[in-house]
Amino acid sequence: MRILITNDDGVYSPGIAALAQVASAFGEVRVVAPDVEMSSASSSITSSRPVTYKRTPLPGGIDAYRVNGTPADCVTLGVTLWEKVDMVLSGINIGANLGNAIWHSGTLAGAKQAALLGLRGIALSAPATDREQPSFELLKPWAATVLKLLLAAPELPLVNVNFPDKAPRGTRWTRQSVRQYDGKVVPAKDPMGRLHYWYTVIPVEGAEEDSDRRAIEEGYVSMTPLLLDLTDYEKLEKVRGLEAWKKLRFA
Ligand code: MN
């Protein structure tokens, strides 16, 4: 099995090295990742300039390349230059990607890009604070457990995996939390006295039952199967019904 690995923290992140080591037990691994941090880049692609790559072997003899592009660029380039890729892993991100944060996540974008190209994509993230990174040594066996579980479920093309901030109590299948977050911007001043703004992405409501956020709060590894199709089928049926009704009425 050929496994392409990317992330949005950059090729030198300890998270991608940990994931590559774990994935090596499952198949042939190649890392293709951004040369600088691309967190919150979402699914953006580089269309206004060409992208290039440079070989950057990682410790442990991992075959790796750095790209001057986004996570989505890395996946497209990776599967174009390395034939017959079976699966794309993205992460392990330094920082959780839960609930509505998945709209902004570059880590998720790596997995989504794989799914858009007809491949399996799995995003993996772990919470971090300003001072502390996730304990990748502790998470490695859990990442292996998750890969085993997901390889046994090939019907899931796109999965968002999050680890808790301490030794997990187990794994849980979850849904995406869609509670609103505090999307406000916080004003501040730079050393020149100029006004600037910081974006905040902080959930302001409690996590729903069965959700990804709830699983993490309760100390479990969260695994959420995702869809690329964003269509609201319930509303679609409603508006189509409404149209049919209007036609009848005004015919
Ligand atoms: Mn990141």
mmCIF file of N, CA and C and ligand atoms in Angstrom, residues 8-9 37-40 93-94 97 107, ligand 1:
data_model
loop_
_atom_site.group_PDB
_atom_site.id
_atom_site.type_symbol
_atom_site.label_atom_id
_atom_site.label_comp_id
_atom_site.label_asym_id
_atom_site.label_seq_id
_atom_site.Cartn_x
_atom_site.Cartn_y
_atom_site.Cartn_z
ATOM 1 N N ASP A 8 -0.516 20.685 7.500
ATOM 2 C CA ASP A 8 -0.544 22.133 7.255
ATOM 3 C C ASP A 8 0.418 22.868 8.192
ATOM 4 N N ASP A 9 1.112 22.117 9.049
ATOM 5 C CA ASP A 9 2.080 22.736 9.968
ATOM 6 C C ASP A 9 3.464 22.861 9.336
ATOM 7 N N GLU A 37 4.517 26.895 7.541
ATOM 8 C CA GLU A 37 3.207 26.602 8.137
ATOM 9 C C GLU A 37 2.080 27.189 7.307
ATOM 10 N N MET A 38 1.042 26.384 7.108
ATOM 11 C CA MET A 38 -0.117 26.760 6.303
ATOM 12 C C MET A 38 -1.413 26.543 7.086
ATOM 13 N N SER A 39 -1.326 26.589 8.416
ATOM 14 C CA SER A 39 -2.521 26.363 9.231
ATOM 15 C C SER A 39 -3.611 27.363 8.860
ATOM 16 N N SER A 40 -4.848 26.889 8.848
ATOM 17 C CA SER A 40 -6.036 27.668 8.477
ATOM 18 C C SER A 40 -6.069 28.046 6.998
ATOM 19 N N ASN A 93 -1.827 17.106 13.188
ATOM 20 C CA ASN A 93 -1.786 18.550 13.387
ATOM 21 C C ASN A 93 -1.536 18.925 14.851
ATOM 22 N N ILE A 94 -0.781 19.996 15.037
ATOM 23 C CA ILE A 94 -0.578 20.548 16.381
ATOM 24 C C ILE A 94 -1.727 21.521 16.619
ATOM 25 N N ASN A 97 -8.896 19.958 15.451
ATOM 26 C CA ASN A 97 -9.742 20.400 14.331
ATOM 27 C C ASN A 97 -11.129 19.820 14.532
ATOM 28 N N THR A 107 -5.327 21.053 7.632
ATOM 29 C CA THR A 107 -5.135 19.617 7.860
ATOM 30 C C THR A 107 -6.270 18.832 7.192
HETATM 31 MN MN MN B 1 -1.864 23.288 11.659
#
